[in-house]
Amino acid sequence: MKSPQNFQNPLYEGSTSKFSDEGDDWPLPDRSCIGEDPTTPSKASDAQSSESYRTVHMHVTESARMHALHSREFCSNELVTSKYNIVTFIPVNLFQQFCRPANLYFLTNAAIQLIPGLSPTGWPTTVLPLSFVLILNAFKEAYDDFKRHRSDNEVNTRMCEVLQGEGIKHVKWKSIIVGDVIRVRCNSEIPADLLFLSSSDPQGLAYLETANLDGEMNLKIQNAFYQSSTLNPDDGDMSFHALSGLIIDCEQPNNKLYEFEGSVSFQGQGLMPFDVSQLLLRGATLRNTQWVIGAVVFTGADTKYMMNMVVAPRKVSHLERKMNILVAGVFIMQLLLCIGLAIGHFMWTYSNSNHYYLANDKAWPEPGLDLTGLVVQVLRFIILLSPLIPISLYVSLEIVKVFQCWFIQWDSHLVYKPAGGHAQTRTSNLNEELGQNFGQVQYVLADKTGTLTQNMMSFVQCSINGIVYGNLTKSSFAGEPSACTHTVCEDQYLIEELNKSNPLPDSQSQKCKDFFFHLAVCHTVLPTYSDEDETGEITYQASSPDEEALVQGAALCGFQLTRRTSSELTVESQCVFRANFQRPTQSWLYWSSPVKGKG
C-alpha cells in the first residue's frame, strides 16, 4: 500500500483532487428565482395586516411562557385520536350499535313486548338477550378505544427539551405551546411544526425522515437560518435573551406539506423571508444530526401532520353489508309471512269462534275483526317469528373478529424482519377484508416500482468503453431478495484495470477509474455512520435503490463515498494507492410546483 497522495484526474487538468478554495465559503444558492420576482416585496412583509398570517413571539423566559400559556391564543399540542370519553361513550356507542338493522329490529321487538296484551312470550325473552349483546359489544368497543387512549397518552407524555432562561427545562409534548424554543435529539420525532433555527451540523443542516408524512424513506435536507445557525445551547456564552426579540410572521395553518412561507425579524437585522426548507414538520424523525433547535409555530390540530388526518368514518366491511342486505330480506319475508298468518287467523276465527274450548272475551280479550285487530295479530306473529333473525348474529361476528386479531398478531409469517416487529391490528372492524379482498387479488396496478413490492437493486454488470465487466448468470437472481450482492467487483479483468498504477489518460484502466469515480460523485446519496465519531460502518441513504446500488458498487470497486456536506463530497480511493479527493457541489437547481417543491 502506497502512501496517501492527491489523485490527479484528467477531467480536471491543472488542478488536484481538492477543488474547494481554501478560506472561501462555497456561495449559497440564489433563491430569488423561486416562484416570485425578487424585486417585489415578500408577502410576509405585511403579515401583521393580513388575516392569512399569524404572528408568533418567542418566550424564552418562564414569566413570558406562563403568560402565553394562560392566554391560550393557540391550540394545545395534545394528540387525541380516541373516539369516546367517559361522557360520550354510552350514547355514541348505542347510536352506532342501533345503526345496525338487526339490533334496531330487536329493539323494536323489545318495545312491542312492553305493551300489555301484545306479547305472547313476555319482555324478558328479548330484552335480556339484547342487553347482553349490546353490553358485550360495548366492552369490545371500549377495549379498542382504550388502546387508542393508551397510544395517545404514550405520545403526549413524551419528554422534550424546552430552552428557557439560561437552562433547559424538560416538558411533556402535550405541554408544548406556540413560541417555545425546543431542542430535538437524533432519532427522535419532531413534536410540533418548528421553524428551523440551528443544528449540530456546521453547515446548519438537518436530515429528516418523513415516512410518517408522505411515505418516502429517503432523507430530506432542511436548512437553518444563516443568522441563527451558530446557536448552541451547550455553549456557556449562549444568550437565550437574544431570541426573546424574535418575531415570526407565517401563514395560517393548512394541510399543504410542501408549501410554507413567512418572515422572521431578528433584533436589528430586519425581515428575513423563509420557505418550506426551514420547516421541521411534526411526525418527521431526525436522522444523522445530533440535535436541532427550532421555534414552535404550529401545535396540535394546527400542525400539517394533524391537518392531513381526516376523521375516519365508521367503516363497514363487505361481509357486514351483505349481512345487512340478508337481514333486510329475511325481515321482508317475515313481514309477509306474518301478514298471511294474521289474515288466516282472522278467517279461522270468523268461522270457528263458537267452540266451547276457546276462551271467552272476558278471559282472553281479543281485538275485533277490523284493521286494528289485523295490526295486533301481525305484531304478535312478528314477536313469535323473531328467532328467524338470530339475536346473537353480530355479537358472534365480533367475537370471531377479536380472535382473528390475536391470531394476526401471533402469526410468525407476518413479521417485518428488518425491525423484528409483528403485525399490529389497529381495529377489528375490517378483518375479513384481508381474505375477501386481498385473497382474491389477481392484478396489482402500482404507480411505481417499490410501492407494493420489495425493490432491491444489485450492481451486477456494467459496460465501460464498449467492454462489459461482470458475469450475469441465473445465480445472480437466486436467493432471498434482501440479500443484495454487488458482484461486479468480482470481475478479475476489472480488478486488474483498476489496480494499474499511472495509466495513460486514454487507456482502458483510466476510463474504468473515471467511470467509478463519477458513480461515487454524481448522485444525491448521503453516507451515514453507525457511531457519532464517524469511524464505524458506512451505510448509504438514497432516494432510490438505483443510486444506492451504484454508489455501493463503486465503493466495493475502490471508490468509497465517506462524507457529504452541502458544499463538498469526500471520496476515498483504494485502487493500488490510497487517495482522498474532495469535490465541491457545483450548483443547486431549485424549482417549485403546486404539488411539490424540491431543491
Coordinates of N, CA and C in Angstrom, one line a residue, residues 147-332:
K147 N -57.1 1.2 23.8 CA -55.8 1.1 23.2 C -55.5 2.4 22.5
R148 N -56.5 3.1 22.0 CA -56.2 4.4 21.4 C -55.8 5.4 22.4
H149 N -56.5 5.4 23.6 CA -56.2 6.3 24.6 C -54.8 6.0 25.1
R150 N -54.4 4.8 25.2 CA -53.1 4.4 25.7 C -52.0 4.9 24.7
S151 N -52.3 4.7 23.4 CA -51.4 5.2 22.4 C -51.2 6.7 22.4
D152 N -52.4 7.4 22.6 CA -52.3 8.9 22.7 C -51.5 9.3 23.9
N153 N -51.7 8.7 25.0 CA -51.0 9.0 26.3 C -49.5 8.8 26.1
E154 N -49.2 7.7 25.4 CA -47.7 7.5 25.2 C -47.1 8.6 24.4
V155 N -47.8 9.1 23.4 CA -47.3 10.2 22.6 C -47.3 11.5 23.4
N156 N -48.4 11.8 24.1 CA -48.5 13.1 24.8 C -47.6 13.2 26.0
T157 N -47.1 12.1 26.6 CA -46.3 12.2 27.8 C -44.8 12.0 27.4
R158 N -44.4 12.0 26.1 CA -43.0 12.0 25.8 C -42.4 13.4 26.2
M159 N -41.1 13.3 26.6 CA -40.5 14.5 27.1 C -39.7 15.2 26.0
C160 N -39.7 16.5 26.2 CA -39.0 17.4 25.2 C -38.2 18.4 25.9
E161 N -37.1 18.9 25.3 CA -36.3 19.9 25.9 C -36.7 21.3 25.4
V162 N -37.2 22.1 26.4 CA -37.5 23.5 26.1 C -36.5 24.4 26.6
L163 N -36.0 25.3 25.8 CA -34.9 26.3 26.2 C -35.6 27.5 26.9
Q164 N -35.2 27.7 28.2 CA -35.7 28.8 29.0 C -34.6 29.4 29.8
G165 N -34.5 30.7 29.7 CA -33.5 31.5 30.5 C -32.1 31.0 30.1
E166 N -31.4 30.5 31.1 CA -30.0 30.1 30.8 C -29.9 28.6 30.9
G167 N -31.1 27.9 30.9 CA -31.0 26.4 31.1 C -32.1 25.8 30.2
I168 N -32.2 24.5 30.4 CA -33.1 23.6 29.7 C -34.2 23.0 30.6
K169 N -35.4 23.1 30.2 CA -36.5 22.5 31.0 C -37.1 21.4 30.2
H170 N -37.4 20.3 30.9 CA -38.0 19.1 30.3 C -39.5 19.2 30.5
V171 N -40.3 19.2 29.4 CA -41.7 19.3 29.5 C -42.3 18.2 28.6
K172 N -43.5 17.8 28.8 CA -44.2 16.8 28.0 C -44.7 17.4 26.7
W173 N -44.8 16.6 25.7 CA -45.2 17.0 24.4 C -46.5 17.8 24.5
K174 N -47.5 17.3 25.3 CA -48.8 18.0 25.3 C -48.7 19.4 26.0
S175 N -47.6 19.7 26.6 CA -47.4 21.0 27.3 C -46.7 22.0 26.4
I176 N -46.2 21.6 25.2 CA -45.6 22.5 24.3 C -46.6 23.5 23.8
I177 N -46.2 24.8 23.7 CA -47.0 25.8 23.2 C -46.3 26.6 22.1
V178 N -47.1 27.3 21.3 CA -46.5 28.1 20.3 C -45.7 29.2 20.9
G179 N -44.5 29.3 20.3 CA -43.5 30.3 20.8 C -42.4 29.7 21.6
D180 N -42.5 28.4 22.0 CA -41.4 27.7 22.7 C -40.2 27.5 21.7
V181 N -39.0 27.5 22.3 CA -37.8 27.2 21.6 C -37.4 25.8 22.1
I182 N -37.3 24.8 21.3 CA -37.1 23.4 21.8 C -35.9 22.8 21.0
R183 N -35.3 21.8 21.7 CA -34.2 21.1 21.1 C -34.7 19.6 20.9
V184 N -34.4 19.1 19.7 CA -34.8 17.7 19.4 C -33.5 16.9 19.1
R185 N -33.4 15.7 19.7 CA -32.2 14.9 19.6 C -32.3 14.0 18.4
C186 N -31.2 13.4 18.0 CA -31.2 12.5 16.9 C -32.1 11.2 17.1
N187 N -32.7 10.8 16.1 CA -33.6 9.6 16.1 C -34.8 9.9 16.9
S188 N -35.2 11.1 17.2 CA -36.4 11.5 17.8 C -37.4 12.1 16.9
E189 N -38.7 12.0 17.2 CA -39.7 12.6 16.3 C -39.8 14.1 16.7
I190 N -40.2 14.8 15.7 CA -40.4 16.3 15.9 C -41.8 16.4 16.5
P191 N -41.9 17.1 17.7 CA -43.1 17.1 18.5 C -44.1 18.1 18.0
A192 N -43.7 19.1 17.2 CA -44.6 20.1 16.7 C -44.0 20.7 15.4
D193 N -44.7 21.5 14.7 CA -44.1 22.2 13.5 C -43.2 23.3 14.0
L194 N -41.9 23.2 13.6 CA -40.8 24.1 14.1 C -40.3 24.9 12.9
L195 N -39.9 26.1 13.3 CA -39.1 26.9 12.4 C -37.6 26.6 12.7
F196 N -36.9 26.1 11.8 CA -35.5 25.6 12.0 C -34.5 26.7 12.2
L197 N -33.9 26.8 13.4 CA -33.0 27.8 13.8 C -31.6 27.4 13.7
S198 N -31.2 26.3 14.3 CA -29.8 25.8 14.3 C -29.7 24.3 14.5
S199 N -28.6 23.8 14.2 CA -28.4 22.3 14.4 C -26.9 22.1 14.8
S200 N -26.6 20.8 15.1 CA -25.2 20.4 15.4 C -24.4 20.4 14.2
D201 N -24.9 20.4 13.0 CA -24.2 20.4 11.8 C -23.5 21.7 11.5
P202 N -22.2 21.8 11.2 CA -21.6 23.1 11.0 C -22.2 23.9 9.9
Q203 N -22.8 23.2 8.9 CA -23.5 23.9 7.8 C -24.9 24.3 8.1
G204 N -25.4 24.0 9.3 CA -26.8 24.3 9.7 C -27.8 23.4 9.0
L205 N -27.4 22.2 8.7 CA -28.3 21.2 8.0 C -29.0 20.3 9.0
A206 N -30.1 19.7 8.6 CA -30.7 18.6 9.3 C -31.3 17.7 8.3
Y207 N -31.3 16.4 8.7 CA -31.7 15.3 7.8 C -33.0 14.7 8.5
L208 N -34.1 14.7 7.7 CA -35.4 14.3 8.3 C -35.9 13.1 7.5
E209 N -36.4 12.1 8.2 CA -37.1 11.0 7.6 C -38.6 11.3 7.7
T210 N -39.3 11.4 6.6 CA -40.7 11.8 6.5 C -41.6 10.7 6.2
A211 N -41.3 9.4 6.5 CA -42.1 8.3 6.2 C -43.5 8.4 6.8
N212 N -43.6 9.0 8.0 CA -44.9 9.1 8.6 C -45.8 10.1 7.9
L213 N -45.2 11.0 7.1 CA -45.9 12.1 6.4 C -46.3 11.8 5.0
D214 N -45.3 11.4 4.2 CA -45.5 11.2 2.8 C -45.2 9.8 2.3
G215 N -44.7 8.9 3.3 CA -44.4 7.5 2.9 C -43.0 7.3 2.3
E216 N -42.2 8.4 2.1 CA -40.9 8.3 1.5 C -39.9 8.0 2.5
M217 N -39.0 7.1 2.2 CA -38.0 6.7 3.2 C -36.7 7.5 3.0
N218 N -36.5 8.1 1.9 CA -35.3 8.9 1.7 C -35.3 10.1 2.6
L219 N -34.1 10.5 3.0 CA -33.9 11.6 3.9 C -34.1 13.0 3.2
K220 N -34.7 13.9 3.8 CA -34.9 15.3 3.3 C -33.9 16.2 4.1
I221 N -33.3 17.1 3.3 CA -32.3 18.0 3.9 C -33.0 19.3 4.1
Q222 N -33.0 19.8 5.4 CA -33.5 21.1 5.7 C -32.4 22.1 6.1
N223 N -32.6 23.3 5.9 CA -31.6 24.3 6.1 C -32.0 25.3 7.2
A224 N -31.1 25.6 8.2 CA -31.4 26.5 9.2 C -31.1 27.9 8.8
F225 N -31.7 28.9 9.5 CA -31.4 30.3 9.2 C -29.9 30.6 9.4
Y226 N -29.3 31.3 8.4 CA -27.9 31.6 8.5 C -27.6 32.4 9.7
Q227 N -28.5 33.4 10.1 CA -28.2 34.2 11.2 C -28.3 33.5 12.6
S228 N -29.0 32.4 12.6 CA -29.2 31.7 13.9 C -28.5 30.3 13.9
S229 N -27.8 30.0 12.8 CA -27.3 28.6 12.7 C -26.1 28.3 13.7
T230 N -25.6 29.3 14.3 CA -24.5 29.1 15.3 C -25.0 29.0 16.7
L231 N -26.3 29.1 16.9 CA -26.8 29.0 18.3 C -26.6 27.5 18.8
N232 N -26.0 27.4 20.0 CA -25.7 26.2 20.6 C -26.1 26.2 22.1
P233 N -27.0 25.5 22.6 CA -27.4 25.6 24.0 C -26.3 25.0 24.9
D234 N -25.3 24.3 24.4 CA -24.3 23.7 25.2 C -23.1 24.7 25.4
D235 N -23.1 25.8 24.7 CA -22.1 26.8 24.9 C -22.4 27.7 26.1
G236 N -21.4 28.0 26.8 CA -21.6 28.9 28.0 C -22.0 30.3 27.7
D237 N -21.6 30.8 26.5 CA -22.0 32.2 26.2 C -23.2 32.3 25.4
M238 N -24.0 31.2 25.4 CA -25.3 31.2 24.6 C -26.2 32.1 25.3
S239 N -26.8 33.1 24.7 CA -27.7 34.0 25.2 C -29.1 33.7 24.7
F240 N -30.0 33.2 25.6 CA -31.4 32.9 25.1 C -32.2 34.2 25.0
H241 N -31.7 35.3 25.7 CA -32.4 36.5 25.6 C -32.4 37.1 24.2
A242 N -31.4 36.7 23.4 CA -31.4 37.2 22.0 C -32.6 36.7 21.2
L243 N -33.1 35.6 21.6 CA -34.3 35.0 20.9 C -35.6 35.6 21.4
S244 N -35.6 36.3 22.6 CA -36.8 36.9 23.1 C -37.4 37.9 22.2
G245 N -36.5 38.6 21.4 CA -37.0 39.6 20.4 C -37.3 39.1 19.1
L246 N -37.3 37.8 18.9 CA -37.5 37.1 17.6 C -39.0 37.1 17.4
I247 N -39.5 37.6 16.2 CA -40.9 37.6 15.8 C -41.0 36.9 14.5
I248 N -42.0 36.0 14.5 CA -42.2 35.2 13.3 C -43.6 35.5 12.7
D249 N -43.6 35.9 11.5 CA -44.9 36.0 10.7 C -45.0 34.9 9.7
C250 N -45.9 34.0 9.9 CA -46.0 32.9 9.0 C -47.5 32.7 8.6
E251 N -47.7 31.9 7.6 CA -49.1 31.7 7.1 C -49.9 30.9 8.1
Q252 N -51.2 31.0 7.9 CA -52.1 30.3 8.8 C -52.0 28.8 8.6
P253 N -52.4 28.0 9.6 CA -52.3 26.5 9.4 C -53.0 26.0 8.2
N254 N -52.4 25.1 7.5 CA -53.1 24.4 6.3 C -52.5 23.1 6.2
N255 N -53.0 22.3 5.3 CA -52.6 20.9 5.1 C -51.6 20.7 4.0
K256 N -51.0 21.7 3.5 CA -50.0 21.6 2.4 C -48.6 21.3 2.9
L257 N -48.2 20.1 2.7 CA -46.9 19.7 3.3 C -45.7 20.4 2.6
Y258 N -45.8 20.8 1.4 CA -44.7 21.3 0.6 C -44.8 22.8 0.4
E259 N -45.6 23.5 1.1 CA -45.8 24.9 1.0 C -45.7 25.6 2.4
F260 N -44.9 26.6 2.5 CA -44.8 27.3 3.7 C -44.0 28.6 3.5
E261 N -44.4 29.7 4.0 CA -43.7 31.0 3.8 C -44.0 31.9 4.9
G262 N -43.1 32.9 5.0 CA -43.3 33.9 6.1 C -42.0 34.6 6.2
S263 N -41.8 35.3 7.3 CA -40.6 36.1 7.6 C -40.3 36.1 9.0
V264 N -39.0 36.3 9.3 CA -38.5 36.4 10.7 C -37.9 37.7 10.9
S265 N -38.1 38.3 12.1 CA -37.5 39.6 12.4 C -36.6 39.3 13.6
F266 N -35.2 39.4 13.3 CA -34.2 39.4 14.4 C -34.0 40.8 14.9
Q267 N -33.4 40.9 16.1 CA -33.1 42.2 16.6 C -32.1 43.0 15.8
G268 N -32.5 44.1 15.2 CA -31.6 44.9 14.4 C -31.2 44.4 13.1
Q269 N -31.8 43.3 12.6 CA -31.4 42.7 11.3 C -32.6 42.8 10.3
G270 N -33.7 43.4 10.6 CA -34.8 43.5 9.6 C -35.5 42.2 9.4
L271 N -36.3 42.2 8.3 CA -37.1 41.0 8.0 C -36.3 40.1 7.1
M272 N -36.4 38.8 7.4 CA -35.7 37.8 6.5 C -36.8 36.7 6.2
P273 N -37.0 36.5 4.9 CA -38.1 35.5 4.5 C -37.6 34.1 4.7
F274 N -38.5 33.2 4.8 CA -38.2 31.8 4.8 C -39.3 31.0 4.0
D275 N -38.9 29.7 3.7 CA -39.9 28.9 3.0 C -39.9 27.5 3.6
V276 N -40.4 26.5 2.9 CA -40.6 25.2 3.5 C -39.3 24.5 3.8
S277 N -38.2 25.0 3.3 CA -36.9 24.3 3.6 C -36.4 24.6 5.0
Q278 N -37.1 25.6 5.7 CA -36.8 25.9 7.1 C -37.8 25.4 8.0
L279 N -38.7 24.5 7.6 CA -39.8 24.0 8.4 C -39.5 22.5 8.8
L280 N -39.6 22.2 10.1 CA -39.4 20.9 10.6 C -40.8 20.4 11.0
L281 N -41.4 19.4 10.3 CA -42.8 19.0 10.4 C -42.9 18.0 11.5
R282 N -44.0 18.1 12.3 CA -44.3 17.1 13.3 C -44.6 15.8 12.6
G283 N -44.1 14.7 13.2 CA -44.2 13.4 12.7 C -42.9 13.0 11.9
A284 N -42.1 13.9 11.5 CA -40.8 13.6 10.9 C -39.8 13.1 12.0
T285 N -38.8 12.3 11.6 CA -37.8 11.8 12.5 C -36.5 12.4 12.1
L286 N -35.7 12.9 13.1 CA -34.4 13.5 12.9 C -33.4 12.4 12.8
R287 N -32.6 12.4 11.7 CA -31.6 11.4 11.4 C -30.3 12.1 11.1
N288 N -29.2 11.4 11.5 CA -27.8 11.8 11.1 C -27.5 13.2 11.6
T289 N -28.2 13.7 12.5 CA -27.9 15.0 13.1 C -28.1 14.9 14.6
Q290 N -27.1 15.3 15.4 CA -27.1 15.1 16.8 C -28.3 15.9 17.5
W291 N -28.5 17.1 17.1 CA -29.7 17.8 17.6 C -30.0 19.0 16.7
V292 N -31.2 19.5 16.8 CA -31.7 20.7 16.1 C -32.4 21.6 17.1
I293 N -32.4 22.9 16.9 CA -33.2 23.8 17.7 C -34.2 24.5 16.8
G294 N -35.4 24.5 17.2 CA -36.5 25.1 16.4 C -37.5 25.9 17.3
A295 N -38.1 26.8 16.6 CA -39.2 27.6 17.3 C -40.5 27.1 16.9
V296 N -41.4 26.8 17.9 CA -42.7 26.2 17.6 C -43.6 27.2 16.9
V297 N -44.1 26.9 15.8 CA -45.1 27.8 15.1 C -46.5 27.2 15.0
F298 N -46.6 25.9 15.0 CA -47.9 25.2 14.9 C -47.9 24.1 15.9
T299 N -49.0 23.9 16.7 CA -49.1 22.8 17.6 C -50.4 22.1 17.4
G300 N -50.4 20.8 17.9 CA -51.7 20.0 17.9 C -52.4 20.0 16.6
A301 N -53.7 20.3 16.7 CA -54.5 20.2 15.5 C -54.1 21.2 14.4
D302 N -53.3 22.2 14.7 CA -52.8 23.1 13.7 C -51.6 22.6 12.9
T303 N -51.0 21.6 13.3 CA -49.8 21.1 12.6 C -50.3 20.4 11.2
K304 N -49.4 20.5 10.3 CA -49.7 19.9 9.0 C -49.9 18.4 9.1
Y305 N -49.3 17.7 10.0 CA -49.5 16.3 10.2 C -50.9 16.0 10.6
M306 N -51.4 16.8 11.6 CA -52.8 16.5 12.1 C -53.8 17.0 11.1
M307 N -53.5 18.1 10.3 CA -54.5 18.6 9.4 C -54.6 17.7 8.2
N308 N -53.7 16.8 8.0 CA -53.8 15.8 6.9 C -54.5 14.5 7.4
M309 N -54.8 14.4 8.7 CA -55.5 13.3 9.2 C -57.0 13.6 9.2
V310 N -57.8 12.9 8.5 CA -59.2 13.1 8.4 C -59.9 12.3 9.5
V311 N -61.0 12.7 9.9 CA -61.8 11.9 10.9 C -62.3 10.7 10.2
A312 N -61.9 9.5 10.6 CA -62.3 8.3 10.0 C -63.7 8.0 10.3
P313 N -64.6 7.8 9.2 CA -65.9 7.4 9.5 C -66.0 5.9 9.9
R314 N -67.2 5.5 10.4 CA -67.3 4.2 10.8 C -67.3 3.3 9.6
K315 N -66.3 2.4 9.6 CA -66.1 1.5 8.4 C -67.0 0.3 8.5
V316 N -67.6 -0.1 7.4 CA -68.5 -1.3 7.3 C -67.9 -2.2 6.3
S317 N -67.6 -3.4 6.7 CA -67.0 -4.3 5.7 C -68.0 -4.8 4.7
H318 N -67.4 -5.5 3.7 CA -68.3 -6.1 2.7 C -69.2 -7.2 3.3
L319 N -68.6 -7.9 4.2 CA -69.4 -9.0 4.8 C -70.6 -8.5 5.6
E320 N -70.3 -7.4 6.3 CA -71.4 -6.8 7.1 C -72.5 -6.2 6.2
R321 N -72.1 -5.6 5.1 CA -73.0 -5.0 4.2 C -73.9 -6.1 3.6
K322 N -73.3 -7.3 3.3 CA -74.1 -8.4 2.8 C -75.0 -8.9 3.8
M323 N -74.5 -9.0 5.1 CA -75.4 -9.4 6.2 C -76.6 -8.5 6.4
N324 N -76.4 -7.2 6.3 CA -77.5 -6.2 6.4 C -78.5 -6.5 5.3
I325 N -78.0 -6.7 4.1 CA -79.0 -7.0 3.0 C -79.8 -8.3 3.3
L326 N -79.1 -9.3 3.8 CA -79.8 -10.6 4.1 C -80.8 -10.4 5.2
V327 N -80.4 -9.6 6.2 CA -81.3 -9.3 7.3 C -82.5 -8.6 6.8
A328 N -82.3 -7.6 6.0 CA -83.5 -6.9 5.4 C -84.4 -7.9 4.6
G329 N -83.8 -8.8 3.8 CA -84.5 -9.7 3.1 C -85.3 -10.7 4.0
V330 N -84.7 -11.2 5.0 CA -85.4 -12.1 6.0 C -86.5 -11.3 6.6
F331 N -86.3 -10.0 7.0 CA -87.4 -9.3 7.6 C -88.6 -9.1 6.7
I332 N -88.3 -8.8 5.4 CA -89.4 -8.7 4.4 C -90.2 -10.0 4.3

